[in-house]
XYZ file of C-alpha atoms in Angstrom:
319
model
C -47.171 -2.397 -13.537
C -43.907 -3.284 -11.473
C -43.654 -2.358 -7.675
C -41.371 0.372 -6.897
C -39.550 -1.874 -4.628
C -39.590 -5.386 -5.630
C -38.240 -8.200 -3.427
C -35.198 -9.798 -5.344
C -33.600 -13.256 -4.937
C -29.605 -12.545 -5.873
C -28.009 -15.725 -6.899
C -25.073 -13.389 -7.970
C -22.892 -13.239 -4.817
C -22.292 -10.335 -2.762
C -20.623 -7.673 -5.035
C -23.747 -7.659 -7.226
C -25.897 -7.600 -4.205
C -24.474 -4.368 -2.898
C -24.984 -2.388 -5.730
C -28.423 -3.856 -6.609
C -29.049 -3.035 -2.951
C -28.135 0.702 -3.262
C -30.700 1.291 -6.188
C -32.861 3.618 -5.363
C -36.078 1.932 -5.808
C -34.899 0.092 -2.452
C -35.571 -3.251 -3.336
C -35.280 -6.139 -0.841
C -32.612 -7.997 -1.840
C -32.251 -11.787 -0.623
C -28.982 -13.527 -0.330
C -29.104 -17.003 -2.088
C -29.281 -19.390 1.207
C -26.113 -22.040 0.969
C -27.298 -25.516 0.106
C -30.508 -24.468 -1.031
C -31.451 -25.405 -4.422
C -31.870 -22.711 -7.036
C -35.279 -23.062 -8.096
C -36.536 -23.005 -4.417
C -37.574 -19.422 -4.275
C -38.596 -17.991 -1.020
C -42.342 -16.607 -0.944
C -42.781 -13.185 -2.546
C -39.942 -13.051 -4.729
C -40.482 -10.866 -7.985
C -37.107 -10.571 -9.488
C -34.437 -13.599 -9.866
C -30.986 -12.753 -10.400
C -28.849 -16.172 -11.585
C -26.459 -17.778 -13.101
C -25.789 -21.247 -14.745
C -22.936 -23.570 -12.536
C -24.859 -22.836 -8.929
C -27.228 -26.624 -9.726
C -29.193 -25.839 -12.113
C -28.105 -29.323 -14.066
C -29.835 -31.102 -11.048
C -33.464 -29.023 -11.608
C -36.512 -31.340 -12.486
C -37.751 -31.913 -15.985
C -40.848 -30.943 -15.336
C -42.293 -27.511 -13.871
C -42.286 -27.995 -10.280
C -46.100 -27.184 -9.332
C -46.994 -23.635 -8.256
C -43.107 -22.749 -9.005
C -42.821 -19.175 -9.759
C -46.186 -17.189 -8.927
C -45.698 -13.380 -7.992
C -42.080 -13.804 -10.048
C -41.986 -11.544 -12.861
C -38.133 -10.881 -14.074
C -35.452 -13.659 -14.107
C -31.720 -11.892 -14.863
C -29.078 -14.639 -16.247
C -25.376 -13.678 -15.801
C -24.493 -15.883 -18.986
C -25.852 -15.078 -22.199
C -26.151 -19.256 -23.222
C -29.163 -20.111 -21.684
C -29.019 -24.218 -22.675
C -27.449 -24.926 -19.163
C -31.474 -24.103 -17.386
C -34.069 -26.343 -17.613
C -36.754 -25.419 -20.625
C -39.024 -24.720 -18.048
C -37.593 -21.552 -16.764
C -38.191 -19.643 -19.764
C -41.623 -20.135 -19.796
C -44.326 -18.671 -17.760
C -45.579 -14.740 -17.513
C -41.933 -13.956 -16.509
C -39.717 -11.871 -18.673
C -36.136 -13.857 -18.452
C -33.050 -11.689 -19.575
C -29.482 -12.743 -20.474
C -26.132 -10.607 -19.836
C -25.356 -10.761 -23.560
C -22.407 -8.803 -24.665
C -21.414 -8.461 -21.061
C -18.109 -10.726 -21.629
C -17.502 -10.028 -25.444
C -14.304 -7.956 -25.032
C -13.021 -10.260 -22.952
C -13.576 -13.260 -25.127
C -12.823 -11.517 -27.463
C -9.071 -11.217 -26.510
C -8.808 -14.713 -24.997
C -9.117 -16.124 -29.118
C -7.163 -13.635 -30.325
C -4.411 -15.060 -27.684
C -5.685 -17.909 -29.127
C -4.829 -17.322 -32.588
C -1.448 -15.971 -31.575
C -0.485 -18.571 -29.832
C -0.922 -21.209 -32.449
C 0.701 -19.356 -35.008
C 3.745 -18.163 -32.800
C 3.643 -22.124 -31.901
C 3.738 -20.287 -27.842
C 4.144 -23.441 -26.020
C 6.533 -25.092 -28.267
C 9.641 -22.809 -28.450
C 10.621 -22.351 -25.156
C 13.761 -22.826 -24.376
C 14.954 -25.237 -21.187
C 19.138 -25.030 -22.054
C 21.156 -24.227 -25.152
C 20.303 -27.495 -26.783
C 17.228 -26.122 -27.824
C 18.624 -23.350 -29.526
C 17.576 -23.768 -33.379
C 15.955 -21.905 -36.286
C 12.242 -21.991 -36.136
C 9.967 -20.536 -38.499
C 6.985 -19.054 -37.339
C 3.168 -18.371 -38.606
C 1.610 -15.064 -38.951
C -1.882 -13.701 -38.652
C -1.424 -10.701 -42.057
C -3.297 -12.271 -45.071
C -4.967 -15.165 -43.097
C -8.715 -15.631 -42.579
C -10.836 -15.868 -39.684
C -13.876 -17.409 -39.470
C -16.782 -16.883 -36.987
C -19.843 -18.657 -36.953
C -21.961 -16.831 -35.196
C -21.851 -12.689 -35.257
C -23.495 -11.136 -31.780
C -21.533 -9.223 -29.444
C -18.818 -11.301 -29.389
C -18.135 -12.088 -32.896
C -18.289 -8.646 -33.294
C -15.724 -7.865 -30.968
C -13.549 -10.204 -32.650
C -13.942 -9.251 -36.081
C -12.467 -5.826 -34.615
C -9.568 -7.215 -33.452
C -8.790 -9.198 -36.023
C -8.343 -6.517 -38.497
C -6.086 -4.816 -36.846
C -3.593 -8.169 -37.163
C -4.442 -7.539 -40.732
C -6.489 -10.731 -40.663
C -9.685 -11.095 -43.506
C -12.833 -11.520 -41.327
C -15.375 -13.924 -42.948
C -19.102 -14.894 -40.762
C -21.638 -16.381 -40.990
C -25.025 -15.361 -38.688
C -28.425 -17.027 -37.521
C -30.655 -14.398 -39.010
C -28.489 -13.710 -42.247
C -27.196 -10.853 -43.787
C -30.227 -8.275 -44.680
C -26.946 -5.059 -44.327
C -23.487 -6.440 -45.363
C -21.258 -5.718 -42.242
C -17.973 -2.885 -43.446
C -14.941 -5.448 -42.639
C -16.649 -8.934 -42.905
C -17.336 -10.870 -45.965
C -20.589 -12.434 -45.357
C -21.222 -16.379 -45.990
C -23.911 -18.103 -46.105
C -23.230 -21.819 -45.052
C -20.662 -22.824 -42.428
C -19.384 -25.272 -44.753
C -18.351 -23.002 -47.055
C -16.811 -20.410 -44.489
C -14.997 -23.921 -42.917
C -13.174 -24.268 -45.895
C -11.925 -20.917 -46.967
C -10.595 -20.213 -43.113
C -7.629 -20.812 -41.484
C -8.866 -20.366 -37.730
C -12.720 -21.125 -36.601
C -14.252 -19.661 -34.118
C -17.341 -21.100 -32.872
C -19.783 -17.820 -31.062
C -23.013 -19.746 -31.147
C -25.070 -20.072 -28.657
C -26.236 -24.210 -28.358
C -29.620 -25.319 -29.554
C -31.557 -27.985 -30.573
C -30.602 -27.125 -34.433
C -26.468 -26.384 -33.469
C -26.230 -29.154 -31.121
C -23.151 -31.608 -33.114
C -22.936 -28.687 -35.747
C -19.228 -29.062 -35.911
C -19.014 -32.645 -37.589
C -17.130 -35.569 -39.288
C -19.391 -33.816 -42.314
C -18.255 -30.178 -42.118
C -14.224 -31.565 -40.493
C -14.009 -32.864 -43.840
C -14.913 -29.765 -45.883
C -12.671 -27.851 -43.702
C -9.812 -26.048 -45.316
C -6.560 -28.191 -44.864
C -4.640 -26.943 -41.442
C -7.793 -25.187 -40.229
C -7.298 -23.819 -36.292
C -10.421 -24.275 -34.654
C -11.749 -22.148 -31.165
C -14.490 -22.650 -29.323
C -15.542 -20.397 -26.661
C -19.808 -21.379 -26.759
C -20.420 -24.543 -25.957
C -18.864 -28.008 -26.187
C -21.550 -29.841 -27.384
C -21.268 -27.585 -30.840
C -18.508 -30.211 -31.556
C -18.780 -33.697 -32.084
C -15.269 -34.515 -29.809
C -14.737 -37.809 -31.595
C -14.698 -37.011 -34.827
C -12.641 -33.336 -33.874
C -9.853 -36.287 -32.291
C -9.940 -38.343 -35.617
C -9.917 -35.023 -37.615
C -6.659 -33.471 -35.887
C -5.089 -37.172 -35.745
C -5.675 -37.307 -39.735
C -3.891 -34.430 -40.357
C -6.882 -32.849 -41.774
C -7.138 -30.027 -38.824
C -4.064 -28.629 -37.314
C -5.429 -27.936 -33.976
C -7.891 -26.514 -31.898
C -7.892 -24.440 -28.894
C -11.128 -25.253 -26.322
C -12.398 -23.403 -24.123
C -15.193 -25.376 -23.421
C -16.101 -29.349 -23.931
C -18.842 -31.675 -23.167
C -19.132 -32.388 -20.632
C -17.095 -30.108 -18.327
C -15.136 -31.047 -16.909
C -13.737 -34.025 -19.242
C -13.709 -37.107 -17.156
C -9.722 -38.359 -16.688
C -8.189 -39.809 -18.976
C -9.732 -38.384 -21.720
C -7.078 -37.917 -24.641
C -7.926 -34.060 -25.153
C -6.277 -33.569 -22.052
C -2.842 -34.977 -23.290
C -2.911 -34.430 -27.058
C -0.417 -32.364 -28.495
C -2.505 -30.202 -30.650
C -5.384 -29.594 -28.712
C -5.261 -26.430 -25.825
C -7.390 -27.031 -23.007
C -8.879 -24.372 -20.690
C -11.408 -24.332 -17.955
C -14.157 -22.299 -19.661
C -12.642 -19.006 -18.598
C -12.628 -17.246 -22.111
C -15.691 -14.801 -20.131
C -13.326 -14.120 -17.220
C -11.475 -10.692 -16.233
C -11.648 -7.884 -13.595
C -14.353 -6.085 -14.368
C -16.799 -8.711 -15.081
C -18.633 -8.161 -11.824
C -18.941 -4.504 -12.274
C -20.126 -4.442 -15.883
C -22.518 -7.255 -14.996
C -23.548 -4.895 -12.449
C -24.189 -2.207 -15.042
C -26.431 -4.476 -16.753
C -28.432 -5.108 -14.143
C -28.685 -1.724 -12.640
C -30.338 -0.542 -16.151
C -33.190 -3.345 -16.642
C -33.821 -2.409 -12.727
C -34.204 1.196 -13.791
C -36.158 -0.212 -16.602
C -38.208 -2.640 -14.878
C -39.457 -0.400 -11.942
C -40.466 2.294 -14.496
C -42.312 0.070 -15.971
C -40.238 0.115 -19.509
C -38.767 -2.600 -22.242
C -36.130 -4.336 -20.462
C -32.614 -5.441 -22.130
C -31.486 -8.231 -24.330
C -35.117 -10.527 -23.562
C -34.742 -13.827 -24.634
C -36.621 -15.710 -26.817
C -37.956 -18.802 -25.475
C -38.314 -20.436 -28.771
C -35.147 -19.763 -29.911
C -33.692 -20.927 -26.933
C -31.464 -17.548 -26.796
């Protein structure tokens, strides 16, 4: 049975720390000491609030002995959990991710995506009146989008996308046991690859997804297929993406995220014409803090009643 005030270790920063702080069960809540790695928890901690980018890439391979006795909830602020070591999602600890948290957000930063490349954004601005010409433009009414993968986020797309008047094809992990009103369900990515004219990749990265996107499914893809990424970068194999787009066979891609992240200099996604580089901020906007918040604040209610806890991940899976 859970404590009615359990000491938790917030890895979070301070906005989420004041409002987990306020909760009634008044738990103690530990600030996460600067330089101090982030599997070195102080003694007695039950509850581990974290997140991915704080050095988590640096964390042994191995279970570091003794590591995590008393702790009995770990809280991720991303849903992806590939970034951790394997270690963290075992043990008698029930780890949680914050999926859905960003969807709407994401959600909008492909369909600027989409935009963009069919309003060519970048490429009709004008610097003086010699630039003044006829220019004919894409749409998004009668096109297909694609989304492999069909959580939160792909859902939250899919939305969107109709209302451009775009078809909405998917394909999904666990398959299709009630068809979806709006989507046209497929069953291989292959197949969705080639009847789409933008790709949006919503998985999260596993052992089985890892490379998914390529030289193989590039080649099946329809003819001027627009791919986004906004999961991971190693869903992609970069190379043959670069030989793909350079053939002609793929118009373009926008990417939110690469592997490995940054790109080091030089790299010729940074400078190539058809490929749109951001700095993984596809989850990012305003309220991202408080919803996050939200989250939290319910698998605390949750967790100090004793009760089933939110969006548990599965440790085989890997999400």
């Amino acid at each position: 049975m859970a404590t009615r005030s359990p000491v938790i270790l917030n890895q979070l920063g301070p906005v989420v720390g004041a409002r987990i702080a306020a909760h009634p069960c008044r738990p103690t809540v530990l600030a996460h000491g600067v330089g101090r790695a982030p599997w070195d928890l102080p003694a007695g901690v039950e509850v581990l609030l974290t997140r991915p980018l704080i050095g988590w890439d640096a964390a042994p391979a191995k279970l570091p002995p003794g590591w995590g006795e008393g702790l009995r909830w770990i809280q991720s602020a991303s849903t992806g959990m590939d970034f951790y070591p394997p270690w963290l999602l075992e043990g008698r600890h029930i780890v949680t991710c914050a999926r859905g948290v960003s969807a709407v957000a994401i959600a909008d930063y492909v369909l600027t995506a989409i935009l963009s490349f069919e309003k060519r954004w970048g490429a009709i601005r004008l610097r003086g009146p010699e630039d003044w010409r006829h220019e004919t433009l894409g749409g998004l009414s009668g096109k297909r989008l694609g989304l492999a993968g069909f959580g939160a986020i792909g859902r939250a797309v899919a939305e969107r996308a109709s209302a451009f008047g775009l078809t909405v094809g998917a394909v999904r992990r666990s398959g299709w046991v009630v068809p979806e009103p709006g989507v046209e369900p497929f069953g291989r990515l292959e197949d969705l690859a080639a009847a789409s004219d933008h790709l949006v990749l919503a998985l999260p990265l596993t052992a089985v997804t890892r490379g998914l996107v390529g030289a193989g499914l590039l080649a099946q893809a329809k003819p001027g297929l627009h791919l986004v990424n906004v999961a991971r970068g190693a869903l992609i194999d970069q190379q043959a993406l670069l030989t793909a787009i350079d053939s002609g066979r793929i118009a373009g891609a926008t990417l939110d995220v690469t592997d490995p992240e940054p790109l080091p200099a030089g790299h010729p996604f940074y400078s190539h014409p058809d490929i749109r580089l951001t700095p993984h901020v596809s989850w990012s906007d305003p309220d991202f803090d408080r919803r996050l918040g939200d989250r939290i604040l319910a698998n605390l209610d949750a967790y100090t009643r004793g009760g089933p806890l939110r969006d548990v991940v599965n440790a085989s899976a890997g999400y």
